[in-house]
C-alpha cells in the first residue's frame, strides 16, 4: 500500500505537468470556438441542477478558482473551513459552490475537502525525514479531532497513519 502511494505521488507530479500542458491547449481550442457561455447543459443526469442559473463557463471558472485555493493556497488546512467561508472566498454562494463541487468532482463538500487533507497527510507521512507527531500533522492539515483523522485516513489509505509512516521508513531503508 505504501509503495503504491509513493509511486502515485511520483505519477501525480508527472500528471500535473501533463494537465497544465493540456489545459493550455484546451484554452487555445476554446478561444477558437463560438461563444456558448449562456448555454447550460446539466452534467448531473438526475436532473438535480437543470434549473440552475449557473452557466458552464461560470461553473468551470468557479471550479478553477476552487482548485487554485486548494492547491496553491491550501485553504483546506483551516479546521474551521465551511462551505459558506469557501463560497465567500470565491465570491459566490454556497448553493453554486456545492453544485460545482458535486458536478465537477463527483464528491460532496466534506469528501472533497477530506481528499485534499488526506493527500497532504500522505505527502507529509511519505517523507521519512519528517518526524512531526501525527497529532501535529492532523492539526496542521485541518483536523480538530485526531480520531476523525485516523478514521478517514484508514478508510482512504487502508491503514492507520502510524502504520503508513512505519512502512515508509521500512521501504526507504
PDB file of C-alpha atoms in Angstrom:
ATOM      1  CA  UNK A   1       0.000   0.000   0.000  1.00  0.00           C
ATOM      2  CA  UNK A   2       2.774   2.416   0.955  1.00  0.00           C
ATOM      3  CA  UNK A   3       4.788   1.640  -2.175  1.00  0.00           C
ATOM      4  CA  UNK A   4       1.680   2.252  -4.266  1.00  0.00           C
ATOM      5  CA  UNK A   5       1.134   5.636  -2.625  1.00  0.00           C
ATOM      6  CA  UNK A   6       4.773   6.624  -3.157  1.00  0.00           C
ATOM      7  CA  UNK A   7       4.507   5.654  -6.831  1.00  0.00           C
ATOM      8  CA  UNK A   8       1.228   7.548  -7.078  1.00  0.00           C
ATOM      9  CA  UNK A   9       2.884  10.686  -5.690  1.00  0.00           C
ATOM     10  CA  UNK A  10       5.558  10.485  -8.400  1.00  0.00           C
ATOM     11  CA  UNK A  11       2.995   9.805 -11.111  1.00  0.00           C
ATOM     12  CA  UNK A  12       0.877  12.672  -9.865  1.00  0.00           C
ATOM     13  CA  UNK A  13       3.765  15.105 -10.294  1.00  0.00           C
ATOM     14  CA  UNK A  14       4.135  13.961 -13.912  1.00  0.00           C
ATOM     15  CA  UNK A  15       0.395  14.191 -14.482  1.00  0.00           C
ATOM     16  CA  UNK A  16       0.267  17.742 -13.120  1.00  0.00           C
ATOM     17  CA  UNK A  17       2.679  18.818 -15.824  1.00  0.00           C
ATOM     18  CA  UNK A  18       0.667  16.998 -18.500  1.00  0.00           C
ATOM     19  CA  UNK A  19      -2.568  18.548 -17.196  1.00  0.00           C
ATOM     20  CA  UNK A  20      -1.081  22.029 -17.313  1.00  0.00           C
ATOM     21  CA  UNK A  21       0.009  21.450 -20.917  1.00  0.00           C
ATOM     22  CA  UNK A  22      -3.386  20.014 -21.859  1.00  0.00           C
ATOM     23  CA  UNK A  23      -5.140  22.916 -20.155  1.00  0.00           C
ATOM     24  CA  UNK A  24      -3.119  25.396 -22.212  1.00  0.00           C
ATOM     25  CA  UNK A  25      -4.092  23.538 -25.399  1.00  0.00           C
ATOM     26  CA  UNK A  26      -7.733  23.481 -24.268  1.00  0.00           C
ATOM     27  CA  UNK A  27      -7.693  27.233 -23.601  1.00  0.00           C
ATOM     28  CA  UNK A  28      -6.417  27.782 -27.139  1.00  0.00           C
ATOM     29  CA  UNK A  29      -9.141  25.497 -28.543  1.00  0.00           C
ATOM     30  CA  UNK A  30     -11.865  27.248 -26.542  1.00  0.00           C
ATOM     31  CA  UNK A  31     -10.777  30.624 -27.894  1.00  0.00           C
ATOM     32  CA  UNK A  32     -11.279  29.283 -31.413  1.00  0.00           C
ATOM     33  CA  UNK A  33     -14.850  28.040 -30.723  1.00  0.00           C
ATOM     34  CA  UNK A  34     -18.053  30.085 -30.877  1.00  0.00           C
ATOM     35  CA  UNK A  35     -19.283  31.653 -27.620  1.00  0.00           C
ATOM     36  CA  UNK A  36     -21.610  29.265 -25.752  1.00  0.00           C
ATOM     37  CA  UNK A  37     -21.342  30.782 -22.279  1.00  0.00           C
ATOM     38  CA  UNK A  38     -25.098  31.116 -21.795  1.00  0.00           C
ATOM     39  CA  UNK A  39     -25.905  27.512 -22.634  1.00  0.00           C
ATOM     40  CA  UNK A  40     -26.162  25.259 -19.583  1.00  0.00           C
ATOM     41  CA  UNK A  41     -26.176  21.531 -20.111  1.00  0.00           C
ATOM     42  CA  UNK A  42     -26.623  19.763 -16.801  1.00  0.00           C
ATOM     43  CA  UNK A  43     -23.826  17.334 -16.027  1.00  0.00           C
ATOM     44  CA  UNK A  44     -25.915  15.628 -13.387  1.00  0.00           C
ATOM     45  CA  UNK A  45     -28.178  13.249 -15.297  1.00  0.00           C
ATOM     46  CA  UNK A  46     -30.586  13.030 -12.367  1.00  0.00           C
ATOM     47  CA  UNK A  47     -31.795  16.497 -13.298  1.00  0.00           C
ATOM     48  CA  UNK A  48     -30.766  17.910  -9.932  1.00  0.00           C
ATOM     49  CA  UNK A  49     -29.289  21.088 -11.421  1.00  0.00           C
ATOM     50  CA  UNK A  50     -31.403  21.517 -14.548  1.00  0.00           C
ATOM     51  CA  UNK A  51     -32.909  24.768 -13.262  1.00  0.00           C
ATOM     52  CA  UNK A  52     -29.624  26.252 -12.123  1.00  0.00           C
ATOM     53  CA  UNK A  53     -28.720  29.684 -13.438  1.00  0.00           C
ATOM     54  CA  UNK A  54     -25.039  28.750 -13.310  1.00  0.00           C
ATOM     55  CA  UNK A  55     -23.606  28.628 -16.847  1.00  0.00           C
ATOM     56  CA  UNK A  56     -20.964  26.104 -17.864  1.00  0.00           C
ATOM     57  CA  UNK A  57     -18.407  28.878 -18.191  1.00  0.00           C
ATOM     58  CA  UNK A  58     -19.160  30.247 -14.715  1.00  0.00           C
ATOM     59  CA  UNK A  59     -19.135  26.728 -13.320  1.00  0.00           C
ATOM     60  CA  UNK A  60     -15.774  25.998 -14.932  1.00  0.00           C
ATOM     61  CA  UNK A  61     -14.324  29.310 -13.684  1.00  0.00           C
ATOM     62  CA  UNK A  62     -15.641  28.685 -10.185  1.00  0.00           C
ATOM     63  CA  UNK A  63     -14.114  25.201 -10.076  1.00  0.00           C
ATOM     64  CA  UNK A  64     -10.784  26.547 -11.356  1.00  0.00           C
ATOM     65  CA  UNK A  65     -10.844  29.156  -8.590  1.00  0.00           C
ATOM     66  CA  UNK A  66     -11.673  26.462  -6.058  1.00  0.00           C
ATOM     67  CA  UNK A  67      -8.858  24.231  -7.259  1.00  0.00           C
ATOM     68  CA  UNK A  68      -6.484  27.195  -7.072  1.00  0.00           C
ATOM     69  CA  UNK A  69      -7.477  27.838  -3.451  1.00  0.00           C
ATOM     70  CA  UNK A  70      -6.979  24.164  -2.618  1.00  0.00           C
ATOM     71  CA  UNK A  71      -3.723  23.512  -4.457  1.00  0.00           C
ATOM     72  CA  UNK A  72      -1.913  26.830  -4.133  1.00  0.00           C
ATOM     73  CA  UNK A  73      -3.308  28.445  -1.000  1.00  0.00           C
ATOM     74  CA  UNK A  74      -4.134  25.158   0.736  1.00  0.00           C
ATOM     75  CA  UNK A  75      -7.239  26.585   2.405  1.00  0.00           C
ATOM     76  CA  UNK A  76      -8.288  23.039   3.340  1.00  0.00           C
ATOM     77  CA  UNK A  77      -5.817  23.342   6.230  1.00  0.00           C
ATOM     78  CA  UNK A  78      -8.271  25.655   8.011  1.00  0.00           C
ATOM     79  CA  UNK A  79     -10.007  23.443  10.579  1.00  0.00           C
ATOM     80  CA  UNK A  80     -12.933  25.877  10.667  1.00  0.00           C
ATOM     81  CA  UNK A  81     -13.404  25.937   6.888  1.00  0.00           C
ATOM     82  CA  UNK A  82     -17.076  25.754   5.966  1.00  0.00           C
ATOM     83  CA  UNK A  83     -18.735  25.775   2.593  1.00  0.00           C
ATOM     84  CA  UNK A  84     -20.018  29.259   3.435  1.00  0.00           C
ATOM     85  CA  UNK A  85     -16.485  30.569   4.128  1.00  0.00           C
ATOM     86  CA  UNK A  86     -15.182  28.946   0.967  1.00  0.00           C
ATOM     87  CA  UNK A  87     -18.044  30.379  -1.097  1.00  0.00           C
ATOM     88  CA  UNK A  88     -17.278  33.819   0.312  1.00  0.00           C
ATOM     89  CA  UNK A  89     -13.608  33.456  -0.707  1.00  0.00           C
ATOM     90  CA  UNK A  90     -14.799  32.665  -4.238  1.00  0.00           C
ATOM     91  CA  UNK A  91     -17.393  35.480  -4.315  1.00  0.00           C
ATOM     92  CA  UNK A  92     -20.281  33.085  -4.829  1.00  0.00           C
ATOM     93  CA  UNK A  93     -22.986  31.453  -2.749  1.00  0.00           C
ATOM     94  CA  UNK A  94     -22.939  28.079  -1.035  1.00  0.00           C
ATOM     95  CA  UNK A  95     -25.521  26.583  -3.428  1.00  0.00           C
ATOM     96  CA  UNK A  96     -23.465  27.321  -6.545  1.00  0.00           C
ATOM     97  CA  UNK A  97     -20.296  26.117  -4.845  1.00  0.00           C
ATOM     98  CA  UNK A  98     -21.956  22.900  -3.739  1.00  0.00           C
ATOM     99  CA  UNK A  99     -23.282  22.372  -7.267  1.00  0.00           C
ATOM    100  CA  UNK A 100     -19.840  22.944  -8.801  1.00  0.00           C
ATOM    101  CA  UNK A 101     -18.144  20.559  -6.363  1.00  0.00           C
ATOM    102  CA  UNK A 102     -20.796  17.878  -6.972  1.00  0.00           C
ATOM    103  CA  UNK A 103     -20.737  18.215 -10.758  1.00  0.00           C
ATOM    104  CA  UNK A 104     -17.006  18.702 -11.273  1.00  0.00           C
ATOM    105  CA  UNK A 105     -15.589  16.265  -8.732  1.00  0.00           C
ATOM    106  CA  UNK A 106     -18.498  13.901  -8.118  1.00  0.00           C
ATOM    107  CA  UNK A 107     -17.980  14.415  -4.388  1.00  0.00           C
ATOM    108  CA  UNK A 108     -19.766  16.135  -1.547  1.00  0.00           C
ATOM    109  CA  UNK A 109     -18.166  19.203   0.012  1.00  0.00           C
ATOM    110  CA  UNK A 110     -16.798  17.283   3.013  1.00  0.00           C
ATOM    111  CA  UNK A 111     -15.454  14.404   0.887  1.00  0.00           C
ATOM    112  CA  UNK A 112     -13.787  16.919  -1.447  1.00  0.00           C
ATOM    113  CA  UNK A 113     -12.072  18.706   1.463  1.00  0.00           C
ATOM    114  CA  UNK A 114     -11.091  15.421   3.129  1.00  0.00           C
ATOM    115  CA  UNK A 115      -9.471  14.210  -0.107  1.00  0.00           C
ATOM    116  CA  UNK A 116      -7.133  17.215  -0.053  1.00  0.00           C
ATOM    117  CA  UNK A 117      -6.406  16.771   3.641  1.00  0.00           C
ATOM    118  CA  UNK A 118      -5.594  13.073   3.331  1.00  0.00           C
ATOM    119  CA  UNK A 119      -3.490  13.681   0.232  1.00  0.00           C
ATOM    120  CA  UNK A 120      -1.481  16.253   2.216  1.00  0.00           C
ATOM    121  CA  UNK A 121      -1.145  13.778   5.101  1.00  0.00           C
ATOM    122  CA  UNK A 122       0.163  11.125   2.716  1.00  0.00           C
ATOM    123  CA  UNK A 123       2.743  13.568   1.356  1.00  0.00           C
ATOM    124  CA  UNK A 124       3.888  14.519   4.861  1.00  0.00           C
ATOM    125  CA  UNK A 125       3.973  10.935   6.114  1.00  0.00           C
ATOM    126  CA  UNK A 126       5.782   9.769   2.955  1.00  0.00           C
ATOM    127  CA  UNK A 127       8.819  11.838   3.882  1.00  0.00           C
ATOM    128  CA  UNK A 128      10.983   9.581   6.080  1.00  0.00           C
ATOM    129  CA  UNK A 129      12.841  12.634   7.420  1.00  0.00           C
ATOM    130  CA  UNK A 130       9.594  14.106   8.774  1.00  0.00           C
ATOM    131  CA  UNK A 131       9.296  13.105  12.412  1.00  0.00           C
ATOM    132  CA  UNK A 132       6.479  15.529  13.242  1.00  0.00           C
ATOM    133  CA  UNK A 133       3.993  13.878  15.600  1.00  0.00           C
ATOM    134  CA  UNK A 134       0.900  12.530  13.868  1.00  0.00           C
ATOM    135  CA  UNK A 135      -1.320  14.673  16.077  1.00  0.00           C
ATOM    136  CA  UNK A 136       0.540  17.799  14.885  1.00  0.00           C
ATOM    137  CA  UNK A 137       0.151  16.678  11.264  1.00  0.00           C
ATOM    138  CA  UNK A 138      -3.576  16.128  11.767  1.00  0.00           C
ATOM    139  CA  UNK A 139      -3.968  19.619  13.215  1.00  0.00           C
ATOM    140  CA  UNK A 140      -1.804  21.225  10.512  1.00  0.00           C
ATOM    141  CA  UNK A 141      -3.949  19.764   7.712  1.00  0.00           C
ATOM    142  CA  UNK A 142      -7.235  20.883   9.220  1.00  0.00           C
ATOM    143  CA  UNK A 143      -8.474  18.208  11.595  1.00  0.00           C
ATOM    144  CA  UNK A 144      -9.624  19.203  15.085  1.00  0.00           C
ATOM    145  CA  UNK A 145     -10.214  15.587  16.034  1.00  0.00           C
ATOM    146  CA  UNK A 146      -7.399  13.050  15.973  1.00  0.00           C
ATOM    147  CA  UNK A 147      -9.877  10.165  15.935  1.00  0.00           C
ATOM    148  CA  UNK A 148     -11.666  11.680  12.924  1.00  0.00           C
ATOM    149  CA  UNK A 149      -8.322  11.995  11.115  1.00  0.00           C
ATOM    150  CA  UNK A 150      -7.373   8.395  11.940  1.00  0.00           C
ATOM    151  CA  UNK A 151     -10.754   7.073  10.794  1.00  0.00           C
ATOM    152  CA  UNK A 152     -10.758   8.960   7.488  1.00  0.00           C
ATOM    153  CA  UNK A 153      -7.089   8.165   6.815  1.00  0.00           C
ATOM    154  CA  UNK A 154      -7.607   4.467   7.473  1.00  0.00           C
ATOM    155  CA  UNK A 155     -10.724   4.375   5.267  1.00  0.00           C
ATOM    156  CA  UNK A 156      -8.928   6.106   2.383  1.00  0.00           C
ATOM    157  CA  UNK A 157      -5.489   4.511   2.668  1.00  0.00           C
ATOM    158  CA  UNK A 158      -6.209   1.118   4.205  1.00  0.00           C
ATOM    159  CA  UNK A 159      -4.003   1.518   7.272  1.00  0.00           C
ATOM    160  CA  UNK A 160      -3.502   3.925  10.140  1.00  0.00           C
ATOM    161  CA  UNK A 161      -1.235   6.967   9.726  1.00  0.00           C
ATOM    162  CA  UNK A 162       1.335   5.490  12.116  1.00  0.00           C
ATOM    163  CA  UNK A 163       1.393   2.177  10.236  1.00  0.00           C
ATOM    164  CA  UNK A 164       1.754   4.090   6.971  1.00  0.00           C
ATOM    165  CA  UNK A 165       4.704   6.071   8.378  1.00  0.00           C
ATOM    166  CA  UNK A 166       6.378   2.888   9.668  1.00  0.00           C
ATOM    167  CA  UNK A 167       6.032   1.236   6.254  1.00  0.00           C
ATOM    168  CA  UNK A 168       7.509   4.297   4.517  1.00  0.00           C
ATOM    169  CA  UNK A 169      10.516   4.187   6.835  1.00  0.00           C
ATOM    170  CA  UNK A 170      10.983   0.460   6.199  1.00  0.00           C
ATOM    171  CA  UNK A 171      10.780   0.940   2.414  1.00  0.00           C
ATOM    172  CA  UNK A 172      13.249   3.844   2.419  1.00  0.00           C
ATOM    173  CA  UNK A 173      15.957   1.904   4.303  1.00  0.00           C
TER     174      UNK A 173
END
